[in-house]
Coordinates of C-alpha atoms in Angstrom, one line a residue:
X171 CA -26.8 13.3 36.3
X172 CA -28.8 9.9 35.4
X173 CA -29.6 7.1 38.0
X174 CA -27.1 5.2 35.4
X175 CA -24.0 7.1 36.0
X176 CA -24.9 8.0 39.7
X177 CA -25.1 4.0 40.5
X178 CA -21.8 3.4 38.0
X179 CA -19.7 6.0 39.4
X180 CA -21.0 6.5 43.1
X181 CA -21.4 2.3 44.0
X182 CA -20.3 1.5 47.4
X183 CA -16.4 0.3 47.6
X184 CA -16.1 -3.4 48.9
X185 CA -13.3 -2.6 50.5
X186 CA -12.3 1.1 52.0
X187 CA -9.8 1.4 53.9
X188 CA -7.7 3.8 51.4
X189 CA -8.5 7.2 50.0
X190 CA -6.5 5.9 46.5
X191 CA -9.2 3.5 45.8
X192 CA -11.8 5.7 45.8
X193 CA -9.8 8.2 43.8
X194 CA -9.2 5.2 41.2
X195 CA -13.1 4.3 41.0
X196 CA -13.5 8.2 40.3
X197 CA -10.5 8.8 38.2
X198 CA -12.1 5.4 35.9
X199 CA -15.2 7.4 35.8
X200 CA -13.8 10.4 34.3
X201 CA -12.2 8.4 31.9
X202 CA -14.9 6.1 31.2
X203 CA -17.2 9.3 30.6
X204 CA -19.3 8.6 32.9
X205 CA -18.9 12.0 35.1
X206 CA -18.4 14.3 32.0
X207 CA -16.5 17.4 31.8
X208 CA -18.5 20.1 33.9
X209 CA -20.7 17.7 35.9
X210 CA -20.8 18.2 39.3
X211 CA -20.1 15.9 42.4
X212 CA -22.5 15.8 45.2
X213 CA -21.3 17.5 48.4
X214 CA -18.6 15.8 50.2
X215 CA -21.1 14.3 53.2
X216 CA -23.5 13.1 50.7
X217 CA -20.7 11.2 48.7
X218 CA -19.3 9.7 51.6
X219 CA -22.1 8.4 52.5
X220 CA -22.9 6.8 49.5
X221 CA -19.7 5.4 48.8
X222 CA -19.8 4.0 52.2
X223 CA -16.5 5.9 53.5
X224 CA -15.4 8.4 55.9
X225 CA -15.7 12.0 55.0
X226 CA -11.7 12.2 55.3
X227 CA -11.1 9.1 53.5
X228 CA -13.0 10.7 50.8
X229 CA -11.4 14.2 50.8
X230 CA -8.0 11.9 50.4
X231 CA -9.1 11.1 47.5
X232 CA -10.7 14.2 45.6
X233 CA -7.2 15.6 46.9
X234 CA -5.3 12.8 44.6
X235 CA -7.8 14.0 41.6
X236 CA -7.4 17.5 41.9
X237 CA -3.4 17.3 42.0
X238 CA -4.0 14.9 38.9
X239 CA -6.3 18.0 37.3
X240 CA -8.9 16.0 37.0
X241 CA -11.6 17.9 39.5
X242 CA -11.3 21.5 40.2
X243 CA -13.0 23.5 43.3
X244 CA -15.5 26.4 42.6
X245 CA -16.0 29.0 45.8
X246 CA -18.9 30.8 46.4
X247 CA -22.5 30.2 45.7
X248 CA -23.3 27.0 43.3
X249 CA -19.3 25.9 44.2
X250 CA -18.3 22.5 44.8
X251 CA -16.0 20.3 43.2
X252 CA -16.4 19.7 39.4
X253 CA -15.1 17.6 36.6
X254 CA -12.2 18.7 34.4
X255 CA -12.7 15.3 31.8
X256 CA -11.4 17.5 29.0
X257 CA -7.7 18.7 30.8
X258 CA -4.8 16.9 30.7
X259 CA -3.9 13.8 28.0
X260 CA -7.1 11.3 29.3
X261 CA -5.3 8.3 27.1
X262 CA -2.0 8.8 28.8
X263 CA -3.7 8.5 32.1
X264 CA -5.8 5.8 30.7
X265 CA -2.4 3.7 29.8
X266 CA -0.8 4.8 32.9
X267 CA -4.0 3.3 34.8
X268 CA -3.1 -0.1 32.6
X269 CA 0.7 0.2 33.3
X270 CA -0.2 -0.6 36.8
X271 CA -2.4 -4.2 36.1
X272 CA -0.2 -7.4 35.8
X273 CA -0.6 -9.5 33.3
X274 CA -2.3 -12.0 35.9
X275 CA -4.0 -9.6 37.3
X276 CA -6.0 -8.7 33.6
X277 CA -5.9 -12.5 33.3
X278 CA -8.2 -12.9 36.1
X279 CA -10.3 -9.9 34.9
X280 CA -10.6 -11.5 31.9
X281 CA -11.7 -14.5 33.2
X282 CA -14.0 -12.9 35.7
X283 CA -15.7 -10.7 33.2
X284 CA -16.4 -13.8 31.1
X285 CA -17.9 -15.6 33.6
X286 CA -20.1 -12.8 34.8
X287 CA -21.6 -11.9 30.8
X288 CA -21.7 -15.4 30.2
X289 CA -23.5 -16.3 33.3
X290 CA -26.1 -13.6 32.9
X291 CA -26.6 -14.5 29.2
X292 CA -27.4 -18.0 30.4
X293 CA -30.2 -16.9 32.9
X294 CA -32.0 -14.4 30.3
X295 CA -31.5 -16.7 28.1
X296 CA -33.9 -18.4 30.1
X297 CA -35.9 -15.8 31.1
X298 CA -36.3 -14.4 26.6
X299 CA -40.2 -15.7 27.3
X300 CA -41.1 -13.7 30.2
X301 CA -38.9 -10.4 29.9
X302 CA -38.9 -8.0 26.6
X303 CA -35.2 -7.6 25.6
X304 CA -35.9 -5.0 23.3
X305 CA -34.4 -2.3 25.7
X306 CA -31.0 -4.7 25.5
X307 CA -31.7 -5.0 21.5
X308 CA -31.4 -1.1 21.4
X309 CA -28.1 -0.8 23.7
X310 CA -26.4 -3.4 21.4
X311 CA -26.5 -1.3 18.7
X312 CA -25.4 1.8 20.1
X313 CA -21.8 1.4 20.1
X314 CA -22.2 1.4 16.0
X315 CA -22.9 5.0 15.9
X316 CA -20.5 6.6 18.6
X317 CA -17.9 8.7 17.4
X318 CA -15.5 9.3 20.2
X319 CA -13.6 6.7 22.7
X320 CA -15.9 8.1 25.5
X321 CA -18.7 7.5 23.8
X322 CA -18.0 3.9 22.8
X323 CA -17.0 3.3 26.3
X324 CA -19.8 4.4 27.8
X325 CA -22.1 2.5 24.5
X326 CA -20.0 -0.9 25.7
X327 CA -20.6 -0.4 28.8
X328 CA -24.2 0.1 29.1
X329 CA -25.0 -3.0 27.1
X330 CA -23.3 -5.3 29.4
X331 CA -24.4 -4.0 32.8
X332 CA -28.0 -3.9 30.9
X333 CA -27.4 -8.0 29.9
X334 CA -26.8 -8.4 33.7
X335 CA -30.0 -6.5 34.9
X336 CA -31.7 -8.6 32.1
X337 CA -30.7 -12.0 34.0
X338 CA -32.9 -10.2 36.9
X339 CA -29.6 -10.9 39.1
X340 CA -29.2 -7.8 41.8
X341 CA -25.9 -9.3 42.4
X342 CA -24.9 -9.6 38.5
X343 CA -25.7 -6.2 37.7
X344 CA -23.8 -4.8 40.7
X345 CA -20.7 -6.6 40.1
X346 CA -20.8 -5.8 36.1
X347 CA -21.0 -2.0 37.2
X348 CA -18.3 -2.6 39.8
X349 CA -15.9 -4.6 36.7
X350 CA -17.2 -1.6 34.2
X351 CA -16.0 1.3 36.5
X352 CA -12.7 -0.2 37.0
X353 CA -11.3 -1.4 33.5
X354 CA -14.7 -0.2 30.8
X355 CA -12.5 2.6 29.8
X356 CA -9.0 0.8 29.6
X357 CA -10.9 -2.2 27.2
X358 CA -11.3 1.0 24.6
X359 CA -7.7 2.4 24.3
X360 CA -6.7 2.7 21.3
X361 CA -9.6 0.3 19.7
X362 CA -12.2 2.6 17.9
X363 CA -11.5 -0.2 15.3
X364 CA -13.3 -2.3 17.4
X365 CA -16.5 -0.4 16.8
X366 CA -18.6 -2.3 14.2
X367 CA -17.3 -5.4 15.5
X368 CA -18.3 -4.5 18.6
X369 CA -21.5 -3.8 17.4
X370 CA -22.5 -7.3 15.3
X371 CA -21.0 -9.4 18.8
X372 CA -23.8 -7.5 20.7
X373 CA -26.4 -8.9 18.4
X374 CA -25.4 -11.9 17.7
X375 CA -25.8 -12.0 21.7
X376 CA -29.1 -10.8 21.8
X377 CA -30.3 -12.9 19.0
X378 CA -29.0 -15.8 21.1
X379 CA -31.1 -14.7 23.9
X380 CA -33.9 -14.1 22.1
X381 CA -34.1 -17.7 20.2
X382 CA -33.7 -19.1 24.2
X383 CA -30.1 -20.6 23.5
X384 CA -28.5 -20.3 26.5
X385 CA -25.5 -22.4 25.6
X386 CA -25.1 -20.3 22.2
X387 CA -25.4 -17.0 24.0
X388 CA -23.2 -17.8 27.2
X389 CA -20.5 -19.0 24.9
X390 CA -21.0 -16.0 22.2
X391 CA -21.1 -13.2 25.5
X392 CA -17.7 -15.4 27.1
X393 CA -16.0 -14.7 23.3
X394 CA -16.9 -11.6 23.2
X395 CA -15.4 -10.3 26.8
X396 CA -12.4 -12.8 26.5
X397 CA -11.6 -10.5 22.9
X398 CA -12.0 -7.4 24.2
X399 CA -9.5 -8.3 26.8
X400 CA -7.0 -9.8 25.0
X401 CA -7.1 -7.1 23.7
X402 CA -6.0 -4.9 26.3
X403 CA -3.6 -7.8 27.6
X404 CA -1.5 -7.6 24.6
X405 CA -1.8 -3.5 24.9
X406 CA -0.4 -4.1 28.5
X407 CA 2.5 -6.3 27.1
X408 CA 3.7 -4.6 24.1
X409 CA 3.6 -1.3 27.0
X410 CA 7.3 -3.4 27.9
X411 CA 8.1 -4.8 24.3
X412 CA 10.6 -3.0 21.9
X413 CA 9.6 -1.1 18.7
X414 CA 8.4 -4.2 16.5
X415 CA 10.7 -4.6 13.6
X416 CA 10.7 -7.5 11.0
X417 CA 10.8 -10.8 12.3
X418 CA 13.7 -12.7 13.1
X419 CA 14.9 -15.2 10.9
X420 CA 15.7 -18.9 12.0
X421 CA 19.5 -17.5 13.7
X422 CA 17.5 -15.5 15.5
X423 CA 15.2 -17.6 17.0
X424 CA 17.5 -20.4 17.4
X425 CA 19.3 -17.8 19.7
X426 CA 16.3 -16.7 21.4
X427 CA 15.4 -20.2 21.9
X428 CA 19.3 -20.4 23.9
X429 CA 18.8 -17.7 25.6
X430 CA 15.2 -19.3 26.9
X431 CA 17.1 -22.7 28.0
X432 CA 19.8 -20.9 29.1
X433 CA 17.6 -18.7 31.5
X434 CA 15.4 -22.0 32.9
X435 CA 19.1 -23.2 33.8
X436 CA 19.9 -20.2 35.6
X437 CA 16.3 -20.4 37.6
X438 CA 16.3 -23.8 38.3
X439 CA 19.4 -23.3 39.9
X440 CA 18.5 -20.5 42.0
X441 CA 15.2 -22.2 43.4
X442 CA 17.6 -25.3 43.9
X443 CA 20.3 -22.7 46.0
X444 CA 17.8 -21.9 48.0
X445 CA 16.6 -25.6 49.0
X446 CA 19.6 -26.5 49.6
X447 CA 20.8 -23.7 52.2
X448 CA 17.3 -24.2 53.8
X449 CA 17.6 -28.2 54.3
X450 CA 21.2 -27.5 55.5
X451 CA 19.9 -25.7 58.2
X452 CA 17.2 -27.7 59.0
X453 CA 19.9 -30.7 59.5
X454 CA 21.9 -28.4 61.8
X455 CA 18.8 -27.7 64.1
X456 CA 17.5 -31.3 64.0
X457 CA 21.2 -32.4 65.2
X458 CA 21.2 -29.3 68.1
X459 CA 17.5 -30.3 68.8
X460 CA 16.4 -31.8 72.4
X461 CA 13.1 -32.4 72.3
X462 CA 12.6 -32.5 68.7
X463 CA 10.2 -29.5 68.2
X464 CA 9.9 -27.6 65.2
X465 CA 10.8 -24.3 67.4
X466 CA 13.9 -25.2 67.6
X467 CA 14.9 -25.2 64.2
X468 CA 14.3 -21.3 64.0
X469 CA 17.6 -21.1 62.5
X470 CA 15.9 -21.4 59.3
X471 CA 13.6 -18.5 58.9
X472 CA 17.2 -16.4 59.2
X473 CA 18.6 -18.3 56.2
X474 CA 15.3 -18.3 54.5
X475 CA 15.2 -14.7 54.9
X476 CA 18.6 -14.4 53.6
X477 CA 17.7 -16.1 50.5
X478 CA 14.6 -14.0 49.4
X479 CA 16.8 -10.9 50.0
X480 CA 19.6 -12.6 47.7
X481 CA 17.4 -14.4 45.1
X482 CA 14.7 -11.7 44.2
X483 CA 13.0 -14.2 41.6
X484 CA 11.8 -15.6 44.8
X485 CA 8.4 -15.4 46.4
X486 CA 8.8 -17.7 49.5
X487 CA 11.2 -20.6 51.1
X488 CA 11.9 -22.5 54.0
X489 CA 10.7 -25.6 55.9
X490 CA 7.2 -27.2 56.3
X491 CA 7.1 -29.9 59.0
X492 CA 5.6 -33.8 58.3
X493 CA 3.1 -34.0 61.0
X494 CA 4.2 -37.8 61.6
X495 CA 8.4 -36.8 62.6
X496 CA 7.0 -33.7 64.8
X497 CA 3.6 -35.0 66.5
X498 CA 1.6 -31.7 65.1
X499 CA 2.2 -29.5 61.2
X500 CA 4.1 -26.9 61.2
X501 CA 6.1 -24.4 58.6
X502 CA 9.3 -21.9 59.3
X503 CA 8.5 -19.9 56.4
X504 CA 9.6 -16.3 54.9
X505 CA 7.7 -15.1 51.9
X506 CA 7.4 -11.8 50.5
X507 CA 3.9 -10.4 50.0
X508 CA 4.6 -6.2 48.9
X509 CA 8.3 -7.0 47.3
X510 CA 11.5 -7.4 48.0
X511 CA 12.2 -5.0 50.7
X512 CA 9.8 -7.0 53.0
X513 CA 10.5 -10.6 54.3
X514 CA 7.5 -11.6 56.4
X515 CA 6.9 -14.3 58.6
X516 CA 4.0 -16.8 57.3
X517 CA 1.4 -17.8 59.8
X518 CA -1.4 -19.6 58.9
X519 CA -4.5 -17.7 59.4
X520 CA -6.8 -20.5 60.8
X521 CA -4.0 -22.4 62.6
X522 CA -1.5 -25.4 60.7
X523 CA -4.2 -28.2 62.2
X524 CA -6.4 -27.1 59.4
X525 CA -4.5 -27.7 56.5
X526 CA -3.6 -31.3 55.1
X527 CA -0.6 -31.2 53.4
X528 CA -0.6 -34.3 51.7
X529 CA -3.7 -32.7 49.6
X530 CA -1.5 -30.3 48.0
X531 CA 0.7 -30.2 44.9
X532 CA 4.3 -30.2 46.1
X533 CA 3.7 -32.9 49.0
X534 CA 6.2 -35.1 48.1
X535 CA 4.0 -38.8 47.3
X536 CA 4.9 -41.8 49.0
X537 CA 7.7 -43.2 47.9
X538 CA 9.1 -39.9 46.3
X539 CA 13.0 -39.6 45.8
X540 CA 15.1 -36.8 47.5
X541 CA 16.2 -35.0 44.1
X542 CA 14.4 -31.2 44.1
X543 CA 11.0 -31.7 42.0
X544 CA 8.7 -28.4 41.1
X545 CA 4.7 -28.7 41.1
X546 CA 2.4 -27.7 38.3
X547 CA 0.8 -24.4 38.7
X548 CA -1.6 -24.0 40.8
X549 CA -3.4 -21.4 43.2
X550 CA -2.0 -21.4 46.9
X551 CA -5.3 -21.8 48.3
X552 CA -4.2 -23.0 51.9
X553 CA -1.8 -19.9 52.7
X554 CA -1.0 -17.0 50.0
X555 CA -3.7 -16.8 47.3
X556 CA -1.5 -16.5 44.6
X557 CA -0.8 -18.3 41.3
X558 CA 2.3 -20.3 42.0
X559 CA 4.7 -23.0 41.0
X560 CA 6.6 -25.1 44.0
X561 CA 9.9 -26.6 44.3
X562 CA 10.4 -29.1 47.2
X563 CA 13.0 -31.7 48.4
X564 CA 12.5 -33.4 51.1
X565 CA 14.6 -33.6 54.0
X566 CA 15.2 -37.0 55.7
X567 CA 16.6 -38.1 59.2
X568 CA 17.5 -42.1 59.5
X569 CA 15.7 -42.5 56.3
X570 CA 12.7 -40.8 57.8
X571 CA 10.9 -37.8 56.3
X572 CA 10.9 -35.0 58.7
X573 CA 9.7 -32.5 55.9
X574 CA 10.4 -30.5 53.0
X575 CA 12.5 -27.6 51.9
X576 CA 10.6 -25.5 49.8
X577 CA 10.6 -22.7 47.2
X578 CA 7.6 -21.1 45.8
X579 CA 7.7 -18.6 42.5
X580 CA 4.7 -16.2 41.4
X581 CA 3.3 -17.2 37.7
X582 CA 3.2 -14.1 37.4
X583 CA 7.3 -13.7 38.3
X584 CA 8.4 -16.3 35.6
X585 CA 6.2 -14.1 32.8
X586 CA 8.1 -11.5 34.0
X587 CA 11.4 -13.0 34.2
X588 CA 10.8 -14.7 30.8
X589 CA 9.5 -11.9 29.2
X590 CA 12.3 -10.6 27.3
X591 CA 13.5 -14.1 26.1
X592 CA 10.1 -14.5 24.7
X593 CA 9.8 -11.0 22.4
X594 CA 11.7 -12.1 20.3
X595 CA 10.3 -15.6 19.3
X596 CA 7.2 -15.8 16.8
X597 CA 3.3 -14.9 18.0
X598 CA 1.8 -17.6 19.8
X599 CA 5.0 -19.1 21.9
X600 CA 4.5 -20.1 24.9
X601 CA 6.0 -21.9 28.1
X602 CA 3.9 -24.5 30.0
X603 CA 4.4 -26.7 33.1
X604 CA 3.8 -30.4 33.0
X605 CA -0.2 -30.1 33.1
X606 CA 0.2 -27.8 30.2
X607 CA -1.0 -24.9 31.7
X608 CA 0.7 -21.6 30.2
X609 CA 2.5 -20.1 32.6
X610 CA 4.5 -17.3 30.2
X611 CA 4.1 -16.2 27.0
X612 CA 4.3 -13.7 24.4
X613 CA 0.6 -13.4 23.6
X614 CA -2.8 -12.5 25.0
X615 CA -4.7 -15.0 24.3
X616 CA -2.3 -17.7 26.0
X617 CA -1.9 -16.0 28.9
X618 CA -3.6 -18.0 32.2
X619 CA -4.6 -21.1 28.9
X620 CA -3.9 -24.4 28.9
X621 CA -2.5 -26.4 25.9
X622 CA -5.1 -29.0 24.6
X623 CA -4.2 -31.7 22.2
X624 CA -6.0 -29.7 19.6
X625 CA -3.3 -27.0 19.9
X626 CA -0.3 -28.1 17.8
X627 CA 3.0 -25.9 18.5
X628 CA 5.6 -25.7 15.2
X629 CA 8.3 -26.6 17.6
X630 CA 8.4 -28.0 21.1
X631 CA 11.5 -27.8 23.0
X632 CA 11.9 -29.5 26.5
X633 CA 13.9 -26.8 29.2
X634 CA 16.5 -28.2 31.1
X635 CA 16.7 -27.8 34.9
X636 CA 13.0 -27.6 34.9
X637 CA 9.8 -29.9 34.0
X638 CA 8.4 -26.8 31.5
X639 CA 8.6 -27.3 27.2
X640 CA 8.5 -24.1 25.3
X641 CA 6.2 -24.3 22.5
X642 CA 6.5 -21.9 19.6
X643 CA 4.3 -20.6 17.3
X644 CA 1.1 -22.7 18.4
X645 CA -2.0 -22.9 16.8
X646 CA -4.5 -21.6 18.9
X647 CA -8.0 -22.0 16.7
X648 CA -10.2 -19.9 18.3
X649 CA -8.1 -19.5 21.6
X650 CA -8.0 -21.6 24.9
X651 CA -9.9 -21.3 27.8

C-alpha cells in the first residue's frame, strides 16, 4: 500500500470518541478506492495507534464494516482483516452515505473545500518561481484517462491534496486529505460526465499557477470545488424530489406560489404562538416575583418546553433577561440540539457575563416597538453554532424592557419545511431574508448565496407574516458566493 493511501485512509481522527466515525473514514476509503478490493489492513494495535484511538473503539468500528460486507476476516497464517471493495452495490452505499449530509451541512463543505483549494492555489501561486509544479501538471491530467468512478475519484483526489502540498502548507495538505476521505468519493456519483471537464479545470489551474496569478488561480480552484459540489448538492436534493415531469405551466406555479405564502402564514404564526405563551408567563412570574430575580420566573422553561414538543418546526424559545431590569444577563431557555425527543436546558458555556446581547441580531434596538420582529440569518455564534433566523418581542413592565421572548429556527429547518412548496416552482427560485441571504431554495448553486443586485429574479413576491420575498427563476450568471 503507498504512503498516499496509508496517510489518506489511516490520518488521525480529530475527534474520537465513537467507533462509527472511524468506520465512516474507512467505509469513505473503500468507496473512494483508496483501500482496494483485497488490500489488507494493518493489525488492529498498529491501526489504533495510528488513527489515534483505543484498540476497542477501533474493533467497534471494523465490526460496523464487516456487518456492512465491506471487510472480511481471514484465520490462520497471513489472516487479518481485508477489503471486500468489490461486494455489495458501492453506489447505493455511496448515496446512502449522501442521504445522511444536510443540505447545510454540504453547503459548508462546499464552502470549506473552496477556501482550502483556493487558499493553497494562492500560496503556490506564489511560490510557481521556487517550486517545479510539474508533478501537479501531471496529476491534473490524470482524471482524463480513467475509466471507472474509482479511478476518477482517486485521479480528483490526488490532484487536489497535491495542490495543497504544493502551497508547502503541512496544515493544507492534512485538512484536504481529511475533506477528500470524507466526501472525494460522494463528489463522483453518478458524474463520469464530469471527466474531461474535470480534466481542462485542473489545467487551467495549473497554468494559473504557473504564470504566478494568484488571484486567477484562487478564483479558477474556488469555481472549480464550488461545481463539483453543486453538484452533489443538487444529487442530495433531487434524493427527496419527485420523478421530474414537464414543467408546470403558469396555474401551476401560481398555485405553488399560494401554497409558498400560504405556508410562511402558517410559520409565522407558529413562531408568534410560541412568543406569546412564553411572554405570558414571563408576566405571570414577574407579578409572583419578590425580589425580582430571573430564578423566579422558572415557570417558563416548562412552557417553553411545552412549545418545542408541540411546534416541531422549532429549534429553541423562551426568555433572555435585559441586564438593566435584572442587575446581571440571563436566559430561561429550552432548545433542542439531537431532535425533537430532547428538550434541553441552555447554559452558556463561559457564563451569561460574557456575552453582550445588544451585539446581536434579534436585540431589539432602542426605541423598537413590541410587535414580534425576526432577524436576518445569521450564525448563533454566542450559544448554539448553528445557522439561524430569530423571532423576538420584547416583554415590558411599566413601560420598561425587562427582556425578550424569543424563538429561534435552523436555516436548515425552513429548507426543509419549504422544500416541497419549492419543487414545483422553475430552477433558480429561491427564498431570502431581508439581507438577501438565501435561506431555501430549489437549487444548488443558491443554497447558503446571497442575492446581489446583479442577480435579477423573473418574479419577486413579498411573504406575508414574515420579512422573506420569494424570488423565482433568478439569474444567477456564474453563481453567488
Amino acid at each position: 500500500m503507498s504512503s498516499w493511501r496509508e496517510r489518506l485512509a489511516f490520518a488521525p481522527l480529530e475527534t474520537a470518541e465513537r467507533g462509527e466515525e472511524i468506520a465512516l473514514r474507512l467505509r469513505h476509503s473503500i468507496e473512494l478506492g483508496v483501500l482496494e478490493d483485497g488490500a489488507q489492513l494493518p493489525s488492529e494495535s498498529e491501526l489504533a495507534a495510528r488513527m489515534r484511538v483505543s484498540t476497542m473503539t477501533l474493533r467497534t468500528a471494523l465490526a460496523e464494516l464487516r456487518h456492512l460486507g465491506l471487510l472480511e476476516t481471514r484465520r490462520g497464517k497471513g489472516g487479518g482483516s481485508f477489503v471486500r471493495a468489490n461486494t455489495g452495490d458501492i453506489a447505493k452505499a455511496q448515496r446512502d452515505t449522501l442521504a445522511t449530509y444536510s443540505l447545510e451541512d454540504l453547503r459548508d463543505i462546499r464552502e470549506y473545500r473552496a477556501f482550502l483549494a483556493g487558499s493553497a492555489a494562492t500560496v503556490a501561486a506564489g511560490r510557481s518561481q521556487q517550486v517545479s509544479i510539474g508533478r501537479l501538471a501531471s496529476m491534473a491530467a490524470m482524471i482524463e484517462t480513467a475509466q471507472t468512478p474509482a479511478e476518477m475519484t482517486r485521479a480528483d483526489s490526488r490532484f487536489h491534496i497535491e495542490l495543497a502540498a504544493t502551497s508547502g502548507s503541512v496544515l493544507f495538505t492534512r485538512q484536504e486529505i481529511a475533506m477528500q476521505a470524507e466526501v472525494g468519493a460522494l463528489v463522483w456519483v453518478s458524474a463520469s460526465d464530469r471527466r474531461r471537464a474535470a480534466a481542462e479545470e485542473h489545467a487551467m489551474i495549473v497554468d494559473a499557477i504557473r504564470a504566478g496569478d494568484a488571484t486567477l488561480a484562487r478564483g479558477l480552484a474556488e469555481e472549480h470545488v464550488r461545481r463539483d459540489m453543486n453538484r452533489l448538492i443538487d444529487l442530495r436534493m433531487s434524493m427527496e424530489s419527485p420523478p421530474p415531469g414537464s414543467a408546470p405551466g403558469n396555474e401551476g406555479i401560481d398555485s405553488a406560489v399560494s401554497a409558498v405564502e400560504s405556508f410562511a402564514v402558517s410559520f409565522g404564526g407558529t413562531a408568534a404562538e410560541s412568543i406569546r405563551t412564553v411572554e405570558e408567563a414571563a408576566q405571570d412570574g414577574l407579578d409572583r416575583a419578590k425580589r425580582g430575580r430571573l430564578d423566579e420566573l422558572e415557570d417558563v422553561y416548562e412552557v417553553a418546553r411545552q412549545n418545542l414538543k408541540a411546534m416541531p418546526a422549532l429549534y429553541g424559545t423562551g426568555f433572555i433577561a435585559d441586564p438593566s431590569y435584572f442587575g446581571e444577563p440571563g436566559s430561561i431557555w429550552c432548545y433542542l440540539p439531537s431532535g425533537p425527543d430532547s428538550p434541553q436546558r441552555f447554559e452558556f458555556e463561559m457564563g451569561p457575563e460574557f456575552y453582550d446581547y445588544s451585539t446581536t441580531p434579534w436585540w431589539p434596538a432602542p426605541g423598537a416597538d413590541d410587535k414580534v420582529h425576526a432577524s436576518y440569518a445569521y450564525i448563533d455564534a454566542l450559544g448554539t453554532n448553528q445557522h439561524v433566523v430569530t423571532f423576538t418581542k420584547r416583554v415590558t413592565r411599566a413601560g420598561k424592557m425587562a427582556g425578550v421572548a424569543a424563538v429561534d429556527v435552523l436555516v436548515s429547518r425552513l429548507q426543509a419545511e419549504f422544500d416541497p412548496f419549492l419543487r414545483p416552482l422553475p430552477p433558480n427560485t429561491c427564498i431570502v431574508d431581508q439581507n438577501e441571504v438565501v435561506i431555501a431554495t430549489n437549487t444548488a448553486s443558491l443554497v447558503g448565496g446571497i442575492l446581489s443586485p446583479s442577480h435579477q429574479a423573473e418574479r419577486r413576491i413579498a411573504l406575508p407574516s414574515v420579512p422573506w420575498s420569494l424570488c423565482l427563476n433568478v439569474s444567477t450568471g456564474r453563481g453567488l458566493p
